[in-house]
C-alpha cells in the first residue's frame, strides 16, 4: 500500500508536466519517504507467513487507514503554502475518507498540483472504501455487507478466485464511471482540469472542488449531471458487477437502492414546493428544483458539494438537511453515513415488535431483500447505532469544550462521523470552511472522520483490553 501511495504521489507532477506544479519537490520528497517505508516493510516481511487471522486483519485495516492518511498529508505539509500539520492532516484525512470537509480557502487561485492531489486522494479513498466494505469488513463480521450476497464473505482457498473476479469487476466499474464523469463534464462546459477533478470526486462521493463556490460555480446542466454521478457512486458497486455478469435488473430490485431513489425523488420536490409557497415572487421552478435536488443528493450521498448555502434556506430546510446527514447511501458504495439498510432494518424490527404485542405466540420471519435476517445482524446493527450516537455525543461535548457553539459542535461532529463534509451554520456550513476552528478541534474531527469511515466498531474493538489478551 505504501509503494502504491508513493506512485500516486508522483501523478500531480506528471499530469501537470512540472510547469504548473510549483510544489513538485514536495511531492518528490513525500514519494521518496513513503517508498522507502514501503520497501523497508517489504524487506522485513519478505519470508514471513501471511496468516490473515481476524485479529491481525483488524489491526491491519485500522492501522493502514490511519497511517496512510498521515502519509498522504506530507505533500501538503512540505508545500510552499506554509500549511500547518493540523491542517495538512485534516485535509488528507478528509480526502482519504471521501468526507470533503476542507480547511483550504482561495481554491480558485490555489496551486493546481495541490488541488489535483486532493482529488486523487478522494479517488483512491473511494476504491479503497468499496474494497473494504465488500471484502474486508464482512470477513471481520463488521458492517452491513453480510446482509448481501457477495463472493467475499470468507477468505478461504475456495473463495479467493471468486473474490479476485469480484475485485477486478469493481475496479473496472469504478474506472469506467470515473472516465464517464470526466468526459461528460468536459463536454458540458467544464475545463479539462475542472472536469478531471470533479469527475474523480463525484464518483468517489468525496466533494472536493476546485472553487470556493464548489459546484455553485457551474451551470444547471452540470448540476444535473453531477447529481446523476453522485447517485451512481452511492449505489452498491457489487451490484454493478452482477449486472455486468448478466444478472439483469438486480440493481433496481435491491431494497436499499429503491428507497434511496425514493428519497431523492420525494425530498427535493417537497422542499421546492415549500420554497415556492414561502417566496412565490422570486421562484424559478427549474433552477430552484435543480439546486434543491443537487444539494439533497450531495448530502444524502455524503458527497459534500454545495450549490448555495442550503443551511440558510429557512428552518424547514435546515432541519431536513440535518436529518439527511444521518442517512447516507447504500452499503457497498463509496458513500458514508449510517446507510439506508440500517433504517430499513429498524422498520422491520418495529413491525415485528408491534406484531408480537398483538400476537405474542406468533412465529414471525424476518426478511430483507428476500433473505433471512439473523439475530446476529440485528444485534450488530443495534450495537453500531448505540456506539455511533455515543461517539457523536462525546465528540460534540469535546468540541463544545473548545468554545464552539452548539450548532457548529453538533453538525461538525455529525459531518465527520457520517463523512458528509460541510456542517451547518455560518462557520462550517456550505458557505464556510473548517479553517477557523482551533487545531485541537481539527484533530478531533480527523479522528472522527476515520472512525466513521471504518464503521466505528472496528476502531473501538482495538481499544478493548480483551482484544490484546492471549
Tab-separated table of C-alpha atoms in Angstrom:
chain	number	residue	atom	x	y	z
A	1	UNK	CA	0.000	0.000	0.000
A	2	UNK	CA	2.846	2.397	0.779
A	3	UNK	CA	4.546	1.669	-2.548
A	4	UNK	CA	1.275	2.282	-4.417
A	5	UNK	CA	0.718	5.517	-2.480
A	6	UNK	CA	4.192	6.748	-3.406
A	7	UNK	CA	3.397	6.099	-7.085
A	8	UNK	CA	0.170	8.104	-6.815
A	9	UNK	CA	2.144	10.976	-5.229
A	10	UNK	CA	4.028	11.446	-8.496
A	11	UNK	CA	0.820	11.851	-10.530
A	12	UNK	CA	0.190	15.582	-9.858
A	13	UNK	CA	3.708	16.399	-11.117
A	14	UNK	CA	3.478	14.071	-14.125
A	15	UNK	CA	-0.011	15.188	-15.169
A	16	UNK	CA	0.834	18.889	-14.921
A	17	UNK	CA	4.252	18.409	-16.580
A	18	UNK	CA	6.099	20.475	-13.933
A	19	UNK	CA	5.134	23.856	-15.451
A	20	UNK	CA	2.004	24.047	-13.288
A	21	UNK	CA	3.384	22.069	-10.361
A	22	UNK	CA	5.162	24.603	-8.129
A	23	UNK	CA	5.230	22.039	-5.318
A	24	UNK	CA	6.978	19.366	-7.389
A	25	UNK	CA	9.781	18.927	-4.852
A	26	UNK	CA	7.246	18.498	-2.040
A	27	UNK	CA	5.641	15.622	-3.933
A	28	UNK	CA	9.020	14.065	-4.805
A	29	UNK	CA	10.211	14.228	-1.177
A	30	UNK	CA	6.937	12.755	0.047
A	31	UNK	CA	7.003	9.966	-2.544
A	32	UNK	CA	10.587	9.028	-1.605
A	33	UNK	CA	9.765	8.894	2.126
A	34	UNK	CA	6.693	6.712	1.566
A	35	UNK	CA	8.508	4.478	-0.961
A	36	UNK	CA	11.413	3.888	1.443
A	37	UNK	CA	8.976	2.981	4.243
A	38	UNK	CA	7.203	0.586	1.885
A	39	UNK	CA	10.430	-1.094	0.789
A	40	UNK	CA	11.571	-1.474	4.408
A	41	UNK	CA	8.238	-3.103	5.224
A	42	UNK	CA	8.501	-5.469	2.259
A	43	UNK	CA	12.074	-6.487	3.113
A	44	UNK	CA	11.259	-7.061	6.802
A	45	UNK	CA	8.294	-9.327	5.985
A	46	UNK	CA	9.611	-10.987	2.844
A	47	UNK	CA	9.785	-14.531	4.243
A	48	UNK	CA	7.076	-14.250	6.893
A	49	UNK	CA	3.978	-16.440	6.733
A	50	UNK	CA	0.971	-14.250	5.864
A	51	UNK	CA	-1.677	-15.798	8.085
A	52	UNK	CA	-4.564	-13.329	7.870
A	53	UNK	CA	-6.479	-14.157	11.013
A	54	UNK	CA	-9.322	-11.801	12.008
A	55	UNK	CA	-7.305	-10.394	14.932
A	56	UNK	CA	-4.490	-9.350	12.590
A	57	UNK	CA	-6.911	-8.062	9.964
A	58	UNK	CA	-8.485	-5.675	12.480
A	59	UNK	CA	-5.070	-4.206	13.240
A	60	UNK	CA	-4.089	-4.082	9.559
A	61	UNK	CA	-7.327	-2.419	8.440
A	62	UNK	CA	-7.413	0.285	11.107
A	63	UNK	CA	-3.658	0.943	11.126
A	64	UNK	CA	-3.432	1.157	7.333
A	65	UNK	CA	-6.172	3.791	7.088
A	66	UNK	CA	-4.732	5.904	9.907
A	67	UNK	CA	-1.120	5.673	8.686
A	68	UNK	CA	-1.948	6.228	5.002
A	69	UNK	CA	-3.970	9.307	5.977
A	70	UNK	CA	-0.940	10.680	7.855
A	71	UNK	CA	1.449	9.930	4.979
A	72	UNK	CA	-0.956	11.489	2.480
A	73	UNK	CA	-0.599	14.776	4.365
A	74	UNK	CA	3.125	15.054	3.554
A	75	UNK	CA	2.726	16.882	0.190
A	76	UNK	CA	0.507	19.492	1.856
A	77	UNK	CA	2.925	19.920	4.767
A	78	UNK	CA	6.039	20.141	2.553
A	79	UNK	CA	4.428	22.568	0.073
A	80	UNK	CA	5.453	26.226	-0.079
A	81	UNK	CA	1.965	27.250	1.134
A	82	UNK	CA	3.024	27.055	4.791
A	83	UNK	CA	0.259	24.606	5.745
A	84	UNK	CA	0.324	23.559	9.408
A	85	UNK	CA	0.472	19.914	10.491
A	86	UNK	CA	-3.116	20.026	11.792
A	87	UNK	CA	-4.431	21.485	8.523
A	88	UNK	CA	-2.389	19.095	6.365
A	89	UNK	CA	-3.603	16.027	8.264
A	90	UNK	CA	-7.211	17.256	8.352
A	91	UNK	CA	-7.240	17.800	4.570
A	92	UNK	CA	-5.585	14.449	3.888
A	93	UNK	CA	-7.947	12.557	6.207
A	94	UNK	CA	-10.915	14.327	4.634
A	95	UNK	CA	-9.626	13.238	1.229
A	96	UNK	CA	-8.837	9.594	2.012
A	97	UNK	CA	-12.151	9.117	3.829
A	98	UNK	CA	-14.010	10.926	0.975
A	99	UNK	CA	-15.513	13.309	3.531
A	100	UNK	CA	-14.949	16.546	1.609
A	101	UNK	CA	-14.601	18.891	4.593
A	102	UNK	CA	-11.836	21.393	3.890
A	103	UNK	CA	-9.654	23.895	5.698
A	104	UNK	CA	-8.426	25.476	2.469
A	105	UNK	CA	-9.685	28.798	1.117
A	106	UNK	CA	-8.861	30.568	-2.125
A	107	UNK	CA	-9.271	27.362	-4.129
A	108	UNK	CA	-9.785	29.292	-7.379
A	109	UNK	CA	-6.162	30.529	-7.219
A	110	UNK	CA	-4.562	27.636	-5.304
A	111	UNK	CA	-1.648	25.694	-6.805
A	112	UNK	CA	-3.042	23.166	-9.248
A	113	UNK	CA	-0.852	20.316	-8.061
A	114	UNK	CA	-2.327	20.562	-4.554
A	115	UNK	CA	-5.875	20.687	-5.950
A	116	UNK	CA	-5.121	17.627	-8.054
A	117	UNK	CA	-3.690	15.756	-5.070
A	118	UNK	CA	-6.861	16.411	-3.066
A	119	UNK	CA	-8.980	14.892	-5.832
A	120	UNK	CA	-6.645	11.921	-6.328
A	121	UNK	CA	-6.798	11.217	-2.590
A	122	UNK	CA	-10.586	11.044	-2.721
A	123	UNK	CA	-10.499	8.784	-5.761
A	124	UNK	CA	-8.031	6.433	-4.010
A	125	UNK	CA	-10.171	6.518	-0.874
A	126	UNK	CA	-13.293	5.693	-2.880
A	127	UNK	CA	-11.973	2.471	-4.365
A	128	UNK	CA	-10.372	1.592	-1.026
A	129	UNK	CA	-13.705	2.014	0.736
A	130	UNK	CA	-15.503	-0.220	-1.766
A	131	UNK	CA	-12.885	-2.933	-1.364
A	132	UNK	CA	-13.010	-2.676	2.417
A	133	UNK	CA	-16.809	-2.897	2.607
A	134	UNK	CA	-17.097	-5.747	0.103
A	135	UNK	CA	-14.087	-7.901	1.050
A	136	UNK	CA	-12.595	-6.989	4.429
A	137	UNK	CA	-15.398	-5.963	6.803
A	138	UNK	CA	-17.664	-8.976	6.047
A	139	UNK	CA	-14.704	-11.240	6.875
A	140	UNK	CA	-14.366	-9.365	10.189
A	141	UNK	CA	-18.134	-9.617	10.801
A	142	UNK	CA	-18.444	-5.826	10.811
A	143	UNK	CA	-20.713	-3.648	8.678
A	144	UNK	CA	-23.798	-4.390	6.659
A	145	UNK	CA	-22.388	-6.288	3.700
A	146	UNK	CA	-23.121	-9.626	5.440
A	147	UNK	CA	-26.755	-8.968	4.514
A	148	UNK	CA	-25.923	-9.061	0.819
A	149	UNK	CA	-24.686	-11.944	-1.280
A	150	UNK	CA	-21.058	-11.392	-2.226
A	151	UNK	CA	-18.372	-13.889	-3.070
A	152	UNK	CA	-16.004	-12.433	-0.475
A	153	UNK	CA	-17.554	-13.096	2.915
A	154	UNK	CA	-14.841	-15.690	3.590
A	155	UNK	CA	-11.142	-15.730	2.789
A	156	UNK	CA	-10.694	-19.423	2.023
A	157	UNK	CA	-8.830	-21.020	-0.874
A	158	UNK	CA	-12.184	-21.825	-2.455
A	159	UNK	CA	-13.426	-18.234	-2.208
A	160	UNK	CA	-10.244	-16.457	-3.362
A	161	UNK	CA	-10.737	-16.978	-7.142
A	162	UNK	CA	-14.273	-15.575	-6.902
A	163	UNK	CA	-13.007	-12.671	-4.813
A	164	UNK	CA	-10.355	-11.852	-7.414
A	165	UNK	CA	-13.038	-11.822	-10.122
A	166	UNK	CA	-15.183	-9.526	-7.997
A	167	UNK	CA	-12.214	-7.227	-7.280
A	168	UNK	CA	-11.408	-6.898	-10.972
A	169	UNK	CA	-15.056	-6.165	-11.727
A	170	UNK	CA	-15.240	-3.480	-9.043
A	171	UNK	CA	-12.116	-1.785	-10.393
A	172	UNK	CA	-13.419	-1.875	-13.988
A	173	UNK	CA	-16.755	-0.341	-12.970
A	174	UNK	CA	-15.060	2.323	-10.835
A	175	UNK	CA	-12.682	3.283	-13.668
A	176	UNK	CA	-15.476	3.326	-16.247
A	177	UNK	CA	-17.750	5.589	-14.173
A	178	UNK	CA	-14.834	7.912	-13.363
A	179	UNK	CA	-13.860	8.289	-17.018
A	180	UNK	CA	-17.510	8.749	-17.998
A	181	UNK	CA	-17.880	11.552	-15.433
A	182	UNK	CA	-14.722	13.331	-16.623
A	183	UNK	CA	-15.763	13.146	-20.288
A	184	UNK	CA	-19.345	14.246	-19.555
A	185	UNK	CA	-18.262	17.267	-17.508
A	186	UNK	CA	-15.714	18.243	-20.142
A	187	UNK	CA	-18.271	18.077	-22.982
A	188	UNK	CA	-20.734	20.154	-20.925
A	189	UNK	CA	-18.506	23.191	-20.494
A	190	UNK	CA	-16.008	22.481	-17.718
A	191	UNK	CA	-12.320	22.980	-18.422
A	192	UNK	CA	-10.381	19.728	-18.680
A	193	UNK	CA	-8.714	20.403	-15.316
A	194	UNK	CA	-12.041	21.061	-13.552
A	195	UNK	CA	-13.683	18.098	-15.292
A	196	UNK	CA	-10.875	15.749	-14.223
A	197	UNK	CA	-11.011	16.856	-10.587
A	198	UNK	CA	-14.794	16.828	-10.300
A	199	UNK	CA	-15.054	13.538	-12.195
A	200	UNK	CA	-12.823	11.835	-9.641
A	201	UNK	CA	-14.569	13.334	-6.620
A	202	UNK	CA	-18.134	12.780	-7.893
A	203	UNK	CA	-17.838	9.015	-8.291
A	204	UNK	CA	-15.919	8.789	-5.015
A	205	UNK	CA	-18.752	10.836	-3.403
A	206	UNK	CA	-15.942	12.939	-1.978
A	207	UNK	CA	-16.942	16.520	-2.717
A	208	UNK	CA	-13.599	18.302	-3.046
A	209	UNK	CA	-13.921	21.074	-5.636
A	210	UNK	CA	-11.567	23.451	-7.428
A	211	UNK	CA	-13.544	26.555	-6.439
A	212	UNK	CA	-14.616	28.202	-3.200
A	213	UNK	CA	-18.133	28.234	-4.692
A	214	UNK	CA	-17.971	24.442	-5.080
A	215	UNK	CA	-20.398	23.299	-7.810
A	216	UNK	CA	-22.353	26.547	-7.451
A	217	UNK	CA	-19.848	27.988	-9.917
A	218	UNK	CA	-21.257	25.901	-12.764
A	219	UNK	CA	-24.440	25.737	-14.849
A	220	UNK	CA	-27.690	23.932	-14.043
A	221	UNK	CA	-26.836	21.299	-16.676
A	222	UNK	CA	-23.621	20.430	-14.840
A	223	UNK	CA	-25.528	20.301	-11.546
A	224	UNK	CA	-27.919	17.742	-13.053
A	225	UNK	CA	-25.007	15.655	-14.372
A	226	UNK	CA	-23.243	15.825	-11.001
A	227	UNK	CA	-26.462	14.703	-9.301
A	228	UNK	CA	-26.555	11.609	-11.514
A	229	UNK	CA	-22.910	10.722	-10.881
A	230	UNK	CA	-23.229	11.241	-7.120
A	231	UNK	CA	-26.213	8.875	-7.121
A	232	UNK	CA	-24.275	6.315	-9.188
A	233	UNK	CA	-21.426	6.482	-6.674
A	234	UNK	CA	-23.814	5.835	-3.780
A	235	UNK	CA	-25.266	2.604	-5.253
A	236	UNK	CA	-23.742	-0.793	-4.300
A	237	UNK	CA	-20.842	-1.427	-6.665
A	238	UNK	CA	-21.028	-5.205	-6.297
A	239	UNK	CA	-24.483	-4.994	-7.925
A	240	UNK	CA	-22.925	-3.212	-10.919
A	241	UNK	CA	-20.589	-6.201	-11.247
A	242	UNK	CA	-23.546	-8.586	-11.150
A	243	UNK	CA	-25.290	-6.581	-13.853
A	244	UNK	CA	-22.085	-6.794	-15.854
A	245	UNK	CA	-22.108	-10.591	-15.486
A	246	UNK	CA	-25.630	-10.996	-16.820
A	247	UNK	CA	-27.880	-10.641	-13.755
A	248	UNK	CA	-30.145	-8.041	-15.373
A	249	UNK	CA	-32.231	-5.778	-13.161
A	250	UNK	CA	-30.568	-6.850	-9.902
A	251	UNK	CA	-29.559	-3.246	-9.111
A	252	UNK	CA	-33.069	-1.806	-9.087
A	253	UNK	CA	-34.545	-4.816	-7.293
A	254	UNK	CA	-32.356	-4.038	-4.300
A	255	UNK	CA	-34.396	-2.567	-1.438
A	256	UNK	CA	-31.793	-0.032	-0.358
A	257	UNK	CA	-31.424	1.308	-3.922
A	258	UNK	CA	-35.180	1.700	-4.306
A	259	UNK	CA	-35.544	3.559	-1.012
A	260	UNK	CA	-32.609	5.837	-1.827
A	261	UNK	CA	-34.151	6.707	-5.197
A	262	UNK	CA	-37.498	7.332	-3.480
A	263	UNK	CA	-35.907	9.784	-1.042
A	264	UNK	CA	-34.045	11.548	-3.857
A	265	UNK	CA	-37.321	11.997	-5.745
A	266	UNK	CA	-39.574	12.984	-2.835
A	267	UNK	CA	-37.488	15.255	-0.567
A	268	UNK	CA	-36.291	17.755	-3.233
A	269	UNK	CA	-39.842	18.027	-4.594
A	270	UNK	CA	-41.276	18.784	-1.142
A	271	UNK	CA	-38.547	21.342	-0.373
A	272	UNK	CA	-39.070	23.030	-3.751
A	273	UNK	CA	-42.827	23.277	-3.171
A	274	UNK	CA	-42.163	24.735	0.290
A	275	UNK	CA	-39.788	27.286	-1.205
A	276	UNK	CA	-42.407	28.265	-3.779
A	277	UNK	CA	-45.018	28.584	-1.025
A	278	UNK	CA	-42.952	30.942	1.161
A	279	UNK	CA	-41.423	33.043	-1.653
A	280	UNK	CA	-43.502	32.750	-4.851
A	281	UNK	CA	-42.316	36.094	-6.247
A	282	UNK	CA	-38.665	35.067	-6.623
A	283	UNK	CA	-39.300	31.449	-7.544
A	284	UNK	CA	-37.653	29.958	-10.647
A	285	UNK	CA	-39.090	26.406	-10.894
A	286	UNK	CA	-36.325	24.763	-12.924
A	287	UNK	CA	-33.363	26.433	-11.208
A	288	UNK	CA	-34.790	26.039	-7.709
A	289	UNK	CA	-35.640	22.366	-8.201
A	290	UNK	CA	-32.249	21.658	-9.793
A	291	UNK	CA	-30.366	23.324	-6.911
A	292	UNK	CA	-32.512	21.568	-4.301
A	293	UNK	CA	-32.156	18.153	-5.958
A	294	UNK	CA	-28.407	18.658	-6.246
A	295	UNK	CA	-27.922	19.687	-2.617
A	296	UNK	CA	-30.178	16.937	-1.242
A	297	UNK	CA	-28.305	14.341	-3.309
A	298	UNK	CA	-24.962	15.775	-2.195
A	299	UNK	CA	-25.895	15.484	1.488
A	300	UNK	CA	-27.636	12.108	1.443
A	301	UNK	CA	-24.822	10.541	-0.620
A	302	UNK	CA	-22.335	12.263	1.738
A	303	UNK	CA	-20.546	13.866	-1.219
A	304	UNK	CA	-20.342	17.350	0.269
A	305	UNK	CA	-20.635	19.510	-2.841
A	306	UNK	CA	-22.698	22.668	-2.433
A	307	UNK	CA	-24.636	24.935	-4.768
A	308	UNK	CA	-25.545	27.804	-2.471
A	309	UNK	CA	-25.863	27.909	1.306
A	310	UNK	CA	-28.733	25.488	1.927
A	311	UNK	CA	-28.425	25.979	5.705
A	312	UNK	CA	-29.834	29.485	5.133
A	313	UNK	CA	-32.956	28.298	3.258
A	314	UNK	CA	-35.151	28.531	6.330
A	315	UNK	CA	-35.931	26.393	9.399
A	316	UNK	CA	-37.574	23.525	7.497
A	317	UNK	CA	-34.685	23.113	5.064
A	318	UNK	CA	-32.192	23.388	7.941
A	319	UNK	CA	-33.958	20.592	9.842
A	320	UNK	CA	-34.337	18.384	6.744
A	321	UNK	CA	-30.654	18.667	5.824
A	322	UNK	CA	-29.616	17.954	9.418
A	323	UNK	CA	-31.528	14.655	9.483
A	324	UNK	CA	-30.417	13.736	5.944
A	325	UNK	CA	-26.832	13.870	7.204
A	326	UNK	CA	-27.545	10.702	9.224
A	327	UNK	CA	-28.871	8.636	6.321
A	328	UNK	CA	-26.027	8.066	3.856
A	329	UNK	CA	-26.041	5.903	0.748
A	330	UNK	CA	-26.101	2.154	0.179
A	331	UNK	CA	-23.818	-0.416	1.748
A	332	UNK	CA	-21.047	-1.405	-0.654
A	333	UNK	CA	-20.819	2.075	-2.195
A	334	UNK	CA	-18.395	4.966	-1.730
A	335	UNK	CA	-20.990	6.875	0.339
A	336	UNK	CA	-20.773	7.299	4.107
A	337	UNK	CA	-23.483	7.818	6.721
A	338	UNK	CA	-25.355	5.238	8.742
A	339	UNK	CA	-26.502	3.604	5.477
A	340	UNK	CA	-30.000	3.089	4.150
A	341	UNK	CA	-30.255	-0.583	5.148
A	342	UNK	CA	-29.998	0.166	8.888
A	343	UNK	CA	-33.103	2.336	8.758
A	344	UNK	CA	-34.941	-0.341	6.777
A	345	UNK	CA	-33.965	-2.999	9.317
A	346	UNK	CA	-35.182	-0.722	12.114
A	347	UNK	CA	-38.589	-0.518	10.441
A	348	UNK	CA	-38.672	-4.327	10.116
A	349	UNK	CA	-37.876	-4.716	13.831
A	350	UNK	CA	-40.550	-2.161	14.736
A	351	UNK	CA	-43.191	-4.022	12.700
A	352	UNK	CA	-42.102	-7.308	14.277
A	353	UNK	CA	-42.397	-5.865	17.769
A	354	UNK	CA	-45.861	-4.444	17.057
A	355	UNK	CA	-46.992	-7.831	15.741
A	356	UNK	CA	-45.661	-9.552	18.874
A	357	UNK	CA	-47.703	-7.174	21.031
A	358	UNK	CA	-50.823	-8.190	19.105
A	359	UNK	CA	-49.946	-11.876	18.688
A	360	UNK	CA	-47.493	-12.967	21.429
A	361	UNK	CA	-47.313	-16.568	20.178
A	362	UNK	CA	-46.917	-15.793	16.513
A	363	UNK	CA	-43.950	-17.241	14.618
A	364	UNK	CA	-42.548	-14.376	12.542
A	365	UNK	CA	-39.984	-14.486	9.750
A	366	UNK	CA	-37.616	-11.579	9.292
A	367	UNK	CA	-36.758	-10.961	5.623
A	368	UNK	CA	-34.685	-8.333	3.839
A	369	UNK	CA	-34.063	-8.453	0.091
A	370	UNK	CA	-35.579	-11.950	0.134
A	371	UNK	CA	-33.032	-13.184	2.683
A	372	UNK	CA	-33.449	-14.127	6.320
A	373	UNK	CA	-32.002	-11.626	8.775
A	374	UNK	CA	-30.299	-13.330	11.704
A	375	UNK	CA	-30.332	-12.123	15.283
A	376	UNK	CA	-26.577	-11.566	14.955
A	377	UNK	CA	-27.155	-8.967	12.209
A	378	UNK	CA	-29.785	-7.210	14.320
A	379	UNK	CA	-27.503	-7.195	17.368
A	380	UNK	CA	-24.663	-5.784	15.254
A	381	UNK	CA	-26.925	-3.024	13.937
A	382	UNK	CA	-28.114	-2.071	17.427
A	383	UNK	CA	-24.522	-2.042	18.732
A	384	UNK	CA	-23.376	0.134	15.821
A	385	UNK	CA	-26.242	2.606	16.314
A	386	UNK	CA	-25.549	2.906	20.047
A	387	UNK	CA	-21.788	3.395	19.547
A	388	UNK	CA	-22.439	5.901	16.739
A	389	UNK	CA	-24.707	8.033	18.929
A	390	UNK	CA	-22.347	7.726	21.901
A	391	UNK	CA	-19.374	8.795	19.758
A	392	UNK	CA	-21.411	11.698	18.385
A	393	UNK	CA	-22.204	12.790	21.953
A	394	UNK	CA	-18.567	12.601	23.095
A	395	UNK	CA	-17.280	14.493	20.041
A	396	UNK	CA	-19.935	17.193	20.381
A	397	UNK	CA	-19.070	17.716	24.058
A	398	UNK	CA	-15.339	17.801	23.228
A	399	UNK	CA	-15.864	20.470	20.558
A	400	UNK	CA	-18.182	22.446	22.827
A	401	UNK	CA	-15.437	22.373	25.473
A	402	UNK	CA	-13.251	24.186	22.918
A	403	UNK	CA	-15.791	27.055	22.958
A	404	UNK	CA	-17.528	26.157	19.687
A	405	UNK	CA	-21.243	26.955	19.522
A	406	UNK	CA	-23.741	24.090	19.740
A	407	UNK	CA	-24.713	24.042	16.026
A	408	UNK	CA	-21.060	24.012	14.953
A	409	UNK	CA	-20.087	21.359	17.511
A	410	UNK	CA	-23.021	19.043	16.749
A	411	UNK	CA	-23.126	19.424	12.962
A	412	UNK	CA	-19.321	19.279	12.708
A	413	UNK	CA	-19.208	16.036	14.684
A	414	UNK	CA	-22.053	14.584	12.635
A	415	UNK	CA	-20.469	15.672	9.334
A	416	UNK	CA	-17.201	13.985	10.343
A	417	UNK	CA	-18.721	10.714	11.573
A	418	UNK	CA	-21.001	10.365	8.539
A	419	UNK	CA	-18.312	11.651	6.123
A	420	UNK	CA	-20.723	14.248	4.711
A	421	UNK	CA	-18.231	17.121	4.569
A	422	UNK	CA	-19.706	20.547	5.346
A	423	UNK	CA	-21.634	21.056	8.548
A	424	UNK	CA	-24.393	23.562	9.210
A	425	UNK	CA	-24.360	27.192	10.298
A	426	UNK	CA	-22.318	30.221	9.318
A	427	UNK	CA	-18.911	28.886	10.359
A	428	UNK	CA	-18.606	25.390	8.842
A	429	UNK	CA	-21.739	25.353	6.675
A	430	UNK	CA	-21.775	25.004	2.880
A	431	UNK	CA	-20.624	28.614	2.502
A	432	UNK	CA	-17.779	28.257	5.039
A	433	UNK	CA	-14.799	26.020	5.804
A	434	UNK	CA	-13.272	24.319	8.831
A	435	UNK	CA	-10.282	26.681	8.704
A	436	UNK	CA	-11.386	28.942	11.629
A	437	UNK	CA	-11.588	26.001	14.054
A	438	UNK	CA	-8.798	25.570	16.614
A	439	UNK	CA	-6.177	22.905	15.884
A	440	UNK	CA	-7.494	20.694	18.687
A	441	UNK	CA	-10.917	20.622	17.011
A	442	UNK	CA	-9.321	19.662	13.689
A	443	UNK	CA	-7.503	16.718	15.312
A	444	UNK	CA	-10.729	15.546	16.968
A	445	UNK	CA	-12.644	15.777	13.699
A	446	UNK	CA	-9.853	13.982	11.817
A	447	UNK	CA	-10.136	11.021	14.187
A	448	UNK	CA	-13.933	11.193	13.842
A	449	UNK	CA	-13.727	11.024	10.042
A	450	UNK	CA	-11.546	7.910	10.186
A	451	UNK	CA	-13.772	6.255	12.786
A	452	UNK	CA	-16.881	6.952	10.721
A	453	UNK	CA	-15.255	5.568	7.597
A	454	UNK	CA	-14.212	2.371	9.389
A	455	UNK	CA	-17.729	1.766	10.776
A	456	UNK	CA	-16.602	2.828	14.306
A	457	UNK	CA	-16.805	-0.702	15.787
A	458	UNK	CA	-13.621	-1.831	14.016
A	459	UNK	CA	-11.785	1.032	15.758
A	460	UNK	CA	-13.496	0.614	19.135
A	461	UNK	CA	-12.533	-3.067	19.310
A	462	UNK	CA	-8.832	-2.133	19.203
A	463	UNK	CA	-9.390	-0.057	22.358
A	464	UNK	CA	-10.732	-3.100	24.201
A	465	UNK	CA	-8.258	-4.819	26.600
A	466	UNK	CA	-9.832	-8.183	25.681
A	467	UNK	CA	-8.633	-7.753	22.086
A	468	UNK	CA	-4.971	-7.723	23.163
A	469	UNK	CA	-5.150	-10.669	25.579
A	470	UNK	CA	-3.814	-14.039	24.508
